[in-house]
XYZ file of C-alpha atoms in Angstrom:
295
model
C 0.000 0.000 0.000
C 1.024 3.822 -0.629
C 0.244 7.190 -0.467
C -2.176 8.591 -3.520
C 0.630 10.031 -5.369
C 0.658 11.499 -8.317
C 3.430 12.630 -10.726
C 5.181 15.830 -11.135
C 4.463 18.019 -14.628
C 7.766 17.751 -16.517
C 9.097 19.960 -19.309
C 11.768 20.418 -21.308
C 11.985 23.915 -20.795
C 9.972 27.065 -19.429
C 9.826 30.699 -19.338
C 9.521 32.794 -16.564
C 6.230 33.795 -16.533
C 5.062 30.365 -16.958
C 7.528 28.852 -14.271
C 6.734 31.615 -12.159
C 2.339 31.977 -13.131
C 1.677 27.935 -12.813
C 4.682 26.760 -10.500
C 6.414 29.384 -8.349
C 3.691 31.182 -6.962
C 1.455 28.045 -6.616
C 4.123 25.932 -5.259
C 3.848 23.208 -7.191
C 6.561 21.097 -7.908
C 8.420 20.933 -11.723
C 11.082 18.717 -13.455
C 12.928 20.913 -15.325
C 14.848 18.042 -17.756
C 16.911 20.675 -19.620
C 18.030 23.308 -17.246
C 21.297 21.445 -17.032
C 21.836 21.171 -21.015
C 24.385 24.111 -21.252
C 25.836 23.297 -17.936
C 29.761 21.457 -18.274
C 28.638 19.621 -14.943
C 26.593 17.984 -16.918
C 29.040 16.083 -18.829
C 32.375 16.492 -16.683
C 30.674 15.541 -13.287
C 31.314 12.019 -12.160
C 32.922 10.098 -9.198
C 35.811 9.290 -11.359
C 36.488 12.941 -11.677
C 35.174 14.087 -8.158
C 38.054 11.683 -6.797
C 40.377 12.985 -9.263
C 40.419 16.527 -8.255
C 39.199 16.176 -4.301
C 39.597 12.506 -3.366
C 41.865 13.400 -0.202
C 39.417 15.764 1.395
C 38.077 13.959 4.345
C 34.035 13.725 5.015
C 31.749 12.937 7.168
C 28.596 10.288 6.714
C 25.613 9.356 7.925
C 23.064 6.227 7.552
C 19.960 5.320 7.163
C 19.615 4.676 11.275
C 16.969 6.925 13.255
C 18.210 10.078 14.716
C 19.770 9.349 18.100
C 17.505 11.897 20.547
C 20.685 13.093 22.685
C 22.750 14.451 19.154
C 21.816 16.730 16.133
C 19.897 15.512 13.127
C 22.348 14.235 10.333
C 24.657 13.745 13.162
C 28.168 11.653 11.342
C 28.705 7.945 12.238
C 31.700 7.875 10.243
C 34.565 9.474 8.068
C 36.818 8.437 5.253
C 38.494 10.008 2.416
C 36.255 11.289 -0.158
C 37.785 9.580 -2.907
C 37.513 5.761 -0.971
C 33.892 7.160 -0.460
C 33.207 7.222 -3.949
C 34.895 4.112 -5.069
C 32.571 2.216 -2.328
C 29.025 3.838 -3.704
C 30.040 2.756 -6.810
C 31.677 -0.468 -6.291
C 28.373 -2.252 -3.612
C 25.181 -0.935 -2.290
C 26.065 0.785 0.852
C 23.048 3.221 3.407
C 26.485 5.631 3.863
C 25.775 8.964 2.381
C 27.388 13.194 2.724
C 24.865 15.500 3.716
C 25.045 18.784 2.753
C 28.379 19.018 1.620
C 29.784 22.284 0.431
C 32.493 20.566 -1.937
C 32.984 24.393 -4.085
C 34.671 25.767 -0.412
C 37.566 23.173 -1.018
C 37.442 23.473 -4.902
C 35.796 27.243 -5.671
C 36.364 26.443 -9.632
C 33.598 24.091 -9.872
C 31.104 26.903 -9.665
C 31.990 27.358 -13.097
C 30.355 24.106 -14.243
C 26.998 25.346 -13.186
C 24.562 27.745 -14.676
C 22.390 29.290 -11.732
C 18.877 29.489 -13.516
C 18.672 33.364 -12.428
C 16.459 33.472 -15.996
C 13.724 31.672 -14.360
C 13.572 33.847 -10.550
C 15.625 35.784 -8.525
C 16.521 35.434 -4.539
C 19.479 32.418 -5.134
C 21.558 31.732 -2.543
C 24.899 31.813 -4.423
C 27.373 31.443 -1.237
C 25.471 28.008 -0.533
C 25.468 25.406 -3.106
C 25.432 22.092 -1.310
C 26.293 19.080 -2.760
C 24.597 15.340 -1.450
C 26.079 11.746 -2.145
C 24.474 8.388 -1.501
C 24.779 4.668 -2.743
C 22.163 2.549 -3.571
C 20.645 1.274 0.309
C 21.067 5.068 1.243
C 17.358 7.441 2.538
C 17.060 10.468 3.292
C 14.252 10.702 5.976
C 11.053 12.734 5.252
C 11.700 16.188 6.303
C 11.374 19.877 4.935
C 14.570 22.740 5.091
C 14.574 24.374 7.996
C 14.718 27.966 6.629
C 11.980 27.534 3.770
C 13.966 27.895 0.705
C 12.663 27.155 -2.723
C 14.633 24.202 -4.067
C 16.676 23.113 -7.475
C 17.772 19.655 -6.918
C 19.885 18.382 -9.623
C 20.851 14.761 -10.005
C 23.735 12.955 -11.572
C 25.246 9.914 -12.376
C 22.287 7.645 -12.216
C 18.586 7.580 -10.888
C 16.918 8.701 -7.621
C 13.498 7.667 -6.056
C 11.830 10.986 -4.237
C 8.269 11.547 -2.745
C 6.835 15.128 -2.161
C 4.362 16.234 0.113
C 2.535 19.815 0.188
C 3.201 21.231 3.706
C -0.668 21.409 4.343
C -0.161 17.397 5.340
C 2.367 18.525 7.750
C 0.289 17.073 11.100
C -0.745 13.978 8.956
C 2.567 12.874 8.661
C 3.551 12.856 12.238
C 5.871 15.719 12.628
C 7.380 15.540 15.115
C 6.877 18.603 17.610
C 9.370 21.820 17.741
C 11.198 19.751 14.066
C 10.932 19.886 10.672
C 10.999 16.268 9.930
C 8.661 13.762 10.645
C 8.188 10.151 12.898
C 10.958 7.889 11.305
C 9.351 4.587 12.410
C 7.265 4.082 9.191
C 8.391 3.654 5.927
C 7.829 6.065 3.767
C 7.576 4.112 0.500
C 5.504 1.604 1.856
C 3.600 2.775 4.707
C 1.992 0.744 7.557
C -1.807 2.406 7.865
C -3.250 0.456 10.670
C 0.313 1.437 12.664
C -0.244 4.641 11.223
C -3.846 5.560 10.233
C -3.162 9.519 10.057
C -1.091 8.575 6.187
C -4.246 7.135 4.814
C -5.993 9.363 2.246
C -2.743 11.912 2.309
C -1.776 12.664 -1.379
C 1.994 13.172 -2.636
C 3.646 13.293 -5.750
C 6.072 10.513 -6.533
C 9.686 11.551 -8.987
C 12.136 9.303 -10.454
C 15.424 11.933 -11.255
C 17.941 10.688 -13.880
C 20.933 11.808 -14.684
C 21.053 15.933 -15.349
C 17.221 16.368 -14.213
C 16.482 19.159 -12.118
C 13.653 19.179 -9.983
C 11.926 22.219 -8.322
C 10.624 22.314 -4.716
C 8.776 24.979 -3.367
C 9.524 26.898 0.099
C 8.093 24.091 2.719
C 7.448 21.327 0.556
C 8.526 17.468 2.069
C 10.467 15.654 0.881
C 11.828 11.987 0.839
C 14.624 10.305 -0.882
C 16.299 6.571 -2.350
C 19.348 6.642 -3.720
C 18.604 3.767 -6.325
C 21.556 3.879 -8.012
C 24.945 5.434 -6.215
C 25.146 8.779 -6.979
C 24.945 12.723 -6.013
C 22.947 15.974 -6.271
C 23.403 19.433 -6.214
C 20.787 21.431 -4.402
C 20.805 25.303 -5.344
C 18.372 27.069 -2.590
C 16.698 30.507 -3.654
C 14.266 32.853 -0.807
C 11.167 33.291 -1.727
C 10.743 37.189 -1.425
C 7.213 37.516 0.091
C 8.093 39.252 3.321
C 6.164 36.767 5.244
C 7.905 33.953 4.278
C 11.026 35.638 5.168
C 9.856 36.199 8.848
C 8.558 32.456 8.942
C 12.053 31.264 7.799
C 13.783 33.000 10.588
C 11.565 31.613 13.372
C 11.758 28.426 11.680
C 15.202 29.081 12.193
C 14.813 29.588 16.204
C 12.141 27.408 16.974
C 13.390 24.506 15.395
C 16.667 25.116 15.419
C 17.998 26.753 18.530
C 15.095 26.026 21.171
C 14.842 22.012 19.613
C 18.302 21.805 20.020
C 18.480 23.117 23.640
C 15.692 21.037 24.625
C 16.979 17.889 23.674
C 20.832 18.604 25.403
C 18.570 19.126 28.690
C 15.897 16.218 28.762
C 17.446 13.888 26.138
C 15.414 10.596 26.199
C 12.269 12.386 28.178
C 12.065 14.765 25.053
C 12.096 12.176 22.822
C 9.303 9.932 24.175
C 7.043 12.955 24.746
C 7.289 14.135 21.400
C 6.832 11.115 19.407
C 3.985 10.466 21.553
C 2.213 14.072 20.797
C 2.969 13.917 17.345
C 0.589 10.679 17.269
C -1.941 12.780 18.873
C -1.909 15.622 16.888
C -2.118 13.354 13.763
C -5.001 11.256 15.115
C -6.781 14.710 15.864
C -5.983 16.188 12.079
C -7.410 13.403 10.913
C -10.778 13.479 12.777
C -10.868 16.922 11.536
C -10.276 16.274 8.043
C -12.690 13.001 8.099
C -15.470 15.499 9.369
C -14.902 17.564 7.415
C -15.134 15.405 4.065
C -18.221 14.677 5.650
């Protein structure tokens, strides 16, 4: 059993005012499958290469393990050299992956291999490109970005298995309290509705990326990903300029940042429990509502 998803408009190309008229300011998610066509990442982007011109740099991963309550999210397990990194996504299926890795700080030229799509909106964060690896057992647990940018995620070097959700479903899919990410204890591609009877009836979009797709998230939206084959991304973040959405990304920011954080150093465990626990009853309660309401 799933979600009701459905899939994600794709396009070749798109001007502004229709990027901006049907997508942007409805916040609906696009593929974008030739935004990348003029890029040289496109073609001079691989592992082979990556390890060739950065392979010493050392990094940090994480798995596909729930997040321990008493450390950050995306808290490392482990570390090795990039370059034996790559050669083990490629070589055997593996749940290591990089989070949010800023590879341009440690070689600033590869900026020049991408094209920021400044044609289609303005507001791109050019001092943050982040960069994400996986192999092929590798997840990235449903969640949304913490300070509500809009989202180009590019893929490369093989395919990727992502599921959107419109922030409206937010209590439906157990968030958990004071976080931006949700209940880790069901699977999100096949999801257990008598464990978890708040998912029934939510709707979602489901995207398989290949290599030089771009997809377009909107400020808020959730997001899940499978690494089916191992490979990498590269995420370029852009505000959204509404004023409001400014001030909600900067208490995002503080109440989900900073006061979740300090929390969780001071009751640990106790925090933990409580929350998982309230985020079942604020699902079951959404869902009351929304039955009622359906009629």
């Amino acid at each position: 059993m799933s979600f009701n998803l459905k899939s994600v408009d794709t396009v070749e190309s798109i001007s502004r005012e229709d990027f901006k008229k049907n997508y942007l300011d409805k916040r609906k998610p696009l593929i974008i499958k030739g935004l990348t066509k003029d890029w040289p990442a496109r073609e001079k982007w691989s592992t082979e290469y990556f390890k060739e011109i950065a392979g010493d740099i050392e990094v940090k991963l994480v798995d596909n393990s729930k997040a321990d309550p008493k450390k950050v999210i995306n808290a490392s397990i482990a570390s090795m050299k990039f370059g034996e990194y790559l050669d083990l996504i490629k070589r055997e299926p593996t749940q290591l992956r990089i989070f949010f890795f800023n590879l341009f700080k440690h070689r600033p030229e590869l900026i020049d291999d991408v094209k920021i799509p400044k044609e289609l909106m303005g507001g791109f964060i050019e001092s943050m490109p982040a960069m994400f690896f996986g192999g092929s057992k590798a997840i990235t647990f449903l969640h949304y970005d913490i300070d509500l940018p809009h989202l180009f995620h590019t893929h490369f070097g093989g395919r990727k298995h992502i599921i959107l959700f419109d922030n409206k479903w937010k209590k439906r899919l157990y968030c958990l309290p004071n976080t931006t990410y949700a209940l880790e204890d069901y699977d999100v591609a096949n999801p257990d509705f008598e464990k978890f009877p708040a998912l029934k009836g939510v709707e979602g979009y489901e995207v398989f990326l290949e290599h030089g797709d771009t997809l377009f998230m909107p400020t808020g939206m959730w997001h899940w990903m499978r690494y089916i084959d191992g490979s990498f991304s590269l995420t370029l973040r852009a505000w959204d300029q509404s004023i409001s959405r400014k001030v909600a990304s900067v208490w995002s920011l503080f109440m989900h940042g900073a006061v979740d954080s300090a929390i969780k150093v001071v009751f640990r465990e106790r925090y933990a429990i409580w929350r998982e626990k309230l985020a079942f009853e604020i699902a079951e309660k959404e869902l009351k509502k929304d039955l009622k309401k359906a009629g």
